[in-house]
Tab-separated table of C-alpha atoms in Angstrom:
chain	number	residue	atom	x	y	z
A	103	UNK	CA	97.320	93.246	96.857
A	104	UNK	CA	101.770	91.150	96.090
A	105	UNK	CA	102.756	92.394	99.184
A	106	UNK	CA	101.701	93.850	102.514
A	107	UNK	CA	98.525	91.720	99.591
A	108	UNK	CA	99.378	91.399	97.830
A	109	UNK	CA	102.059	94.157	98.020
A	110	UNK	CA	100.617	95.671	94.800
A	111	UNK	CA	101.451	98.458	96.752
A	112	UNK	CA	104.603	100.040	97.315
A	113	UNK	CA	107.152	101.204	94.686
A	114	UNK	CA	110.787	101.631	95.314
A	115	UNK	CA	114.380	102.303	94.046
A	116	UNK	CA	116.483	102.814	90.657
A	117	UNK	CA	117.392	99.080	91.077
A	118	UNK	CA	115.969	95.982	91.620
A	119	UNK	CA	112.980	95.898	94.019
A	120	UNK	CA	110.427	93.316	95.543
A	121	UNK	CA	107.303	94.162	96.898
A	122	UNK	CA	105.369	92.862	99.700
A	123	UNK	CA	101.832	93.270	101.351
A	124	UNK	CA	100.519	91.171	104.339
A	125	UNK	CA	96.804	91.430	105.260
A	126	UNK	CA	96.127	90.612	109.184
A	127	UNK	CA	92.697	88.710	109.403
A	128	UNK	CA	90.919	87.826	112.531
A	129	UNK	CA	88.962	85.263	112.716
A	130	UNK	CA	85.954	86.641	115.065
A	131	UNK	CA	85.955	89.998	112.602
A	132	UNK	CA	84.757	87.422	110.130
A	133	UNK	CA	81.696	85.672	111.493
A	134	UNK	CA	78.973	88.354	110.750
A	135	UNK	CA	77.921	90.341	107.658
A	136	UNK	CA	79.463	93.986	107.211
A	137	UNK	CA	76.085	95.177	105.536
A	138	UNK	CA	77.524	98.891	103.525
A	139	UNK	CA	80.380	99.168	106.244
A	140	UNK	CA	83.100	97.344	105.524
A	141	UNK	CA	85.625	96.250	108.642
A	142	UNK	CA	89.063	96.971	108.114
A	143	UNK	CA	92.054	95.105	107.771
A	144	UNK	CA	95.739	95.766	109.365
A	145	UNK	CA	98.324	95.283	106.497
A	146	UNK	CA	101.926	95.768	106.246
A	147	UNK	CA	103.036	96.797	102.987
A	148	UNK	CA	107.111	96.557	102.046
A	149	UNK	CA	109.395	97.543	99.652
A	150	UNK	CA	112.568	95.782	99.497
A	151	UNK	CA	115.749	97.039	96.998
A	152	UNK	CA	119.065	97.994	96.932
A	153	UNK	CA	119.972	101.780	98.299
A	154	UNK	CA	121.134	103.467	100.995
A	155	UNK	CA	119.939	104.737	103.995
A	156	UNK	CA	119.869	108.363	103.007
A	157	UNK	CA	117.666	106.995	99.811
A	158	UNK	CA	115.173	105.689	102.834
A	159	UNK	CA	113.749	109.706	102.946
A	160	UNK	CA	113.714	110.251	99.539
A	161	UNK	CA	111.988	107.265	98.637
A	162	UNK	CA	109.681	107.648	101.460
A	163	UNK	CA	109.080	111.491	100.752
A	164	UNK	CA	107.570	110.289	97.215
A	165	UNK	CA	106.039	106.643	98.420
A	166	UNK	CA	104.211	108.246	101.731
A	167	UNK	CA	101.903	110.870	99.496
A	168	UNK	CA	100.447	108.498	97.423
A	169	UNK	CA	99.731	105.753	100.315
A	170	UNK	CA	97.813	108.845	102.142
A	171	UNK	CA	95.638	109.294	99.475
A	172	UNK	CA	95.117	106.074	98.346
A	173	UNK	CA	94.807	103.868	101.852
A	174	UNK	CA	93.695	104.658	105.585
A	175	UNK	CA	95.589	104.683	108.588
A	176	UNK	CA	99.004	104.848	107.210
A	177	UNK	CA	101.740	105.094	108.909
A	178	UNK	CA	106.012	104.604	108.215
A	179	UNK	CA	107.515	101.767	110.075
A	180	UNK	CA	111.086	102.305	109.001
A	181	UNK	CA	113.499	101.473	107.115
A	182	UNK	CA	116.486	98.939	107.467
A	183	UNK	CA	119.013	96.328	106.166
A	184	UNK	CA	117.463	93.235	105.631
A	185	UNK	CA	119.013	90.192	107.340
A	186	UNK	CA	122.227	89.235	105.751
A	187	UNK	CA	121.624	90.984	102.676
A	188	UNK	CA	122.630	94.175	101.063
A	189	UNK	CA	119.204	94.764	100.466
A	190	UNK	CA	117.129	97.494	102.732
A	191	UNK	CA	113.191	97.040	103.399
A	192	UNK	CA	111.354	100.236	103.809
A	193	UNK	CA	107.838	99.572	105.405
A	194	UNK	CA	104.524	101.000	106.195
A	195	UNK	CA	101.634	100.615	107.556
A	196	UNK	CA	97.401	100.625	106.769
A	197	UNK	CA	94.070	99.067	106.769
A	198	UNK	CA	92.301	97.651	103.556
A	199	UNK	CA	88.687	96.860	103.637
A	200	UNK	CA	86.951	93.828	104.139
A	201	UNK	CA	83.298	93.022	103.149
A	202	UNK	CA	81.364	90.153	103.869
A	203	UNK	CA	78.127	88.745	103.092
A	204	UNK	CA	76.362	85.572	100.740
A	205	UNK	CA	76.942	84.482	97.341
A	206	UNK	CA	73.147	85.459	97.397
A	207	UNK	CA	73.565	89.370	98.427
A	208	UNK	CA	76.462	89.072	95.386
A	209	UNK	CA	79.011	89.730	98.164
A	210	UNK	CA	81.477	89.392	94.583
A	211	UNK	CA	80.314	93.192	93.199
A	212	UNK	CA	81.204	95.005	96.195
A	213	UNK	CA	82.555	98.244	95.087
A	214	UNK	CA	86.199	98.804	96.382
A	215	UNK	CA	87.596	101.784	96.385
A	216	UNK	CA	91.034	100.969	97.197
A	217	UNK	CA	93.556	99.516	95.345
A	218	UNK	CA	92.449	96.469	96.899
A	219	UNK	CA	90.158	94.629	99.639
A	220	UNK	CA	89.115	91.127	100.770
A	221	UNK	CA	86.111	90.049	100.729
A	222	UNK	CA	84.485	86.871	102.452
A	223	UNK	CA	81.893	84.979	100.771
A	224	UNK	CA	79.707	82.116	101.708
A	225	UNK	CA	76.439	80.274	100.617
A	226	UNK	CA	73.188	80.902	103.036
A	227	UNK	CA	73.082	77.484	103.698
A	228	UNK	CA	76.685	76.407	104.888
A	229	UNK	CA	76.768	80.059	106.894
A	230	UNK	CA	79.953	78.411	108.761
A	231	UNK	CA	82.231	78.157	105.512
A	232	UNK	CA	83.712	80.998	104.089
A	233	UNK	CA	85.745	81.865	101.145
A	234	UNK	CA	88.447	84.184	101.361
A	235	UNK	CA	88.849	86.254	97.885
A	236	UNK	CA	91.264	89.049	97.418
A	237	UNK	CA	89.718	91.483	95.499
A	238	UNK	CA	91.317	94.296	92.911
A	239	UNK	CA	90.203	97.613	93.810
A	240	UNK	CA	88.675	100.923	91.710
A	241	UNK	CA	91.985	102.546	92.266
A	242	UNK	CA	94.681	100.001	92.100
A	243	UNK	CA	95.500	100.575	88.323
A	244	UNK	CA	95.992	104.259	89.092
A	245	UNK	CA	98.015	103.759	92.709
A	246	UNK	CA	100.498	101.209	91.045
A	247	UNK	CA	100.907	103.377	88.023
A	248	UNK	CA	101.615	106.740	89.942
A	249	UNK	CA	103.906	104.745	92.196
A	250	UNK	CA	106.057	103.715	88.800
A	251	UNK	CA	106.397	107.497	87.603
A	252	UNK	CA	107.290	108.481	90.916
A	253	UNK	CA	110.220	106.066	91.233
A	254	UNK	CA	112.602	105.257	88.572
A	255	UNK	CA	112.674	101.445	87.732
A	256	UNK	CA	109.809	100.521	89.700
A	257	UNK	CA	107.302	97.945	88.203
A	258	UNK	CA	104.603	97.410	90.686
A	259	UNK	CA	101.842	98.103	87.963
A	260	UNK	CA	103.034	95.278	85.789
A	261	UNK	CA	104.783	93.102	87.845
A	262	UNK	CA	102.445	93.352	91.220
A	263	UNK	CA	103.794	91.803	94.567
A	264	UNK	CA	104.039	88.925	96.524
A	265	UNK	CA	100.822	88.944	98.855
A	266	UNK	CA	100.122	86.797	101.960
A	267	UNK	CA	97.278	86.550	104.343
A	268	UNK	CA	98.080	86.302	108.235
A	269	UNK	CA	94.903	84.108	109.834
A	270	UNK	CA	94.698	84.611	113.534
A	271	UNK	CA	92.447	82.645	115.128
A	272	UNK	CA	91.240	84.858	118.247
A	273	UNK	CA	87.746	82.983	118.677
A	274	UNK	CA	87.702	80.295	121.918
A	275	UNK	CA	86.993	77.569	118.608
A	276	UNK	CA	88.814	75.616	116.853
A	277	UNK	CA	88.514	76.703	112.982
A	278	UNK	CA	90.486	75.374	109.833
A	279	UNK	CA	91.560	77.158	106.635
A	280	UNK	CA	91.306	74.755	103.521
A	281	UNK	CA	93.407	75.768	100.180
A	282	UNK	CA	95.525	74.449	97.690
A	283	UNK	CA	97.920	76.272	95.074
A	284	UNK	CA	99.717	78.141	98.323
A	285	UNK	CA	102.370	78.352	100.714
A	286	UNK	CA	101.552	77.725	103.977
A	287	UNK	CA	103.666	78.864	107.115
A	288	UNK	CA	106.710	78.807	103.939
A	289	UNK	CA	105.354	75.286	102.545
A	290	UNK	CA	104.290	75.043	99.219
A	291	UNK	CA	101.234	73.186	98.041
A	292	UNK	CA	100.040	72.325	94.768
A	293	UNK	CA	96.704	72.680	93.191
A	294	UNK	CA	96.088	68.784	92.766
A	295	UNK	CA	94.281	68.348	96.227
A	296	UNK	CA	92.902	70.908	98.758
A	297	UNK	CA	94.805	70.849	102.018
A	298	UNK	CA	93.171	71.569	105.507
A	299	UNK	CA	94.740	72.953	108.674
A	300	UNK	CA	93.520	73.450	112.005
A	301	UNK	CA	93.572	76.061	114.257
A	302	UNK	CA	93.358	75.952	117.824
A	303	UNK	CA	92.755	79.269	120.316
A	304	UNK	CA	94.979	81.774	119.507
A	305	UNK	CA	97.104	79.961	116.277
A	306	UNK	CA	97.608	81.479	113.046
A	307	UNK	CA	98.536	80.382	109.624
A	308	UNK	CA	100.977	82.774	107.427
A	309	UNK	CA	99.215	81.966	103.672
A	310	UNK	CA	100.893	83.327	100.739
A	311	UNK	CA	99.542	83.399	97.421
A	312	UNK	CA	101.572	82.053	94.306
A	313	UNK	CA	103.080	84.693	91.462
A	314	UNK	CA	100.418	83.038	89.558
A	315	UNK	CA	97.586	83.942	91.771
A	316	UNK	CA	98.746	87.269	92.333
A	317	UNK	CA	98.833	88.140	88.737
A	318	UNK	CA	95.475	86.834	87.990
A	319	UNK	CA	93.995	89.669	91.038
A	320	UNK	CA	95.469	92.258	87.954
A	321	UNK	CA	94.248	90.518	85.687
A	322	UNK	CA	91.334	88.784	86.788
A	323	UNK	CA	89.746	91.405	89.387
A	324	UNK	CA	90.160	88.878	92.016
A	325	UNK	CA	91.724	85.680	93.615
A	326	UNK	CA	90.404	82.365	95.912
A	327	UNK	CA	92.619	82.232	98.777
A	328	UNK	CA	90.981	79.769	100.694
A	329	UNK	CA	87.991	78.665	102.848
A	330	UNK	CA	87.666	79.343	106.341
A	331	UNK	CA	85.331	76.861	108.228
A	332	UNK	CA	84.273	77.897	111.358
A	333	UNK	CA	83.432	75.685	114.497
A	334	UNK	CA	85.562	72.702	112.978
């Protein structure tokens, strides 16, 4: 979705509360086309606010329900202070689906049925770069909505979360990621020119998306995170 993306996706507390999502992407899941099956994702979604620890059921007795029907593979993490802050974060666990294919097979009007997916999308004749594009799903206006009613003072539906991409580079290549508008690894960088980063065997890049971006996947139906090039 924000927020563990972006994390559209987890409501909280009767005070203030921040929401996370963080989508896990693998580099070798990414080189072929996923045809009508999607692949799926890893994602950690997170709910940070002030209450206590016996607030930590409650708030996971109403969250937990609507993750179940709304994502797959979920599954409660725990809850816990955050570091030097009154603050707890309650987490969870899932998988968001990610569809890939060419500008040609319009990759872009994928149907997704949860609140959110990625998709990948590249031109048949530079196979080897590949945008990333984080995509607003069929249900996402409904999720984030029964999330508010369920917990007083949450605003996920109108104020989304903070969403960030983990790129793990598991093929024996070197790759790169080019974006602008971002943080990178907790750097910002502006939209005025594209940076590019490699990544050797085994490296990753932690890419979050600006409050701008993420507001434009509500808005918008989707985002650019970046391009992936492959075997550079």
């Amino acid at each position: 979705m924000h927020q563990d993306l972006i994390s559209l996706f987890i409501g909280l507390t009767v005070t203030a509360c921040n929401y996370e999502t963080q989508v896990s992407l693998y580099a070798s899941d990414l080189t072929e086309d996923t045809a009508d099956k999607p692949i799926y994702a890893p994602i950690q979604l997170v709910g940070t606010g002030t209450f206590s620890q016996e607030d930590c059921d409650k708030i996971r007795g109403k969250v937990e329900p609507s993750l179940n029907r709304y994502f797959q593979n979920v599954e409660f993490k725990g809850c816990a202070r955050d570091s030097g802050s009154i603050d707890r974060k309650i987490s969870f666990s899932a998988s968001v689906p990610v569809h890939i294919g060419s500008w040609q097979s319009n990759v872009t009007e994928t149907k997704i049925q949860q609140p959110y997916g990625v998709l990948i999308g590249y031109d048949q004749e530079t196979p080897k770069e590949k945008l990333v594009l984080i995509a607003k799903g069929d249900t996402y206006d409904v999720f984030t909505k029964e999330l508010d009613n369920e917990l007083t003072g949450s605003k996920l539906y109108s104020d989304g979360a903070e969403i960030t991409i983990d790129l793990q580079n598991d093929t024996r290549e070197q790759i790169s990621f080019i974006g602008s508008g971002v943080f990178v690894n907790g750097t910002a960088y502006g939209n005025v020119r594209q940076m590019k980063f490699s990544l050797q065997r085994r490296d990753n890049l932690l890419i979050q998306l600006s409050d701008v971006s993420s507001q434009h996947i509500k808005s918008d139906g989707m985002e650019l995170v970046g391009t992936i090039n492959f075997g550079q």
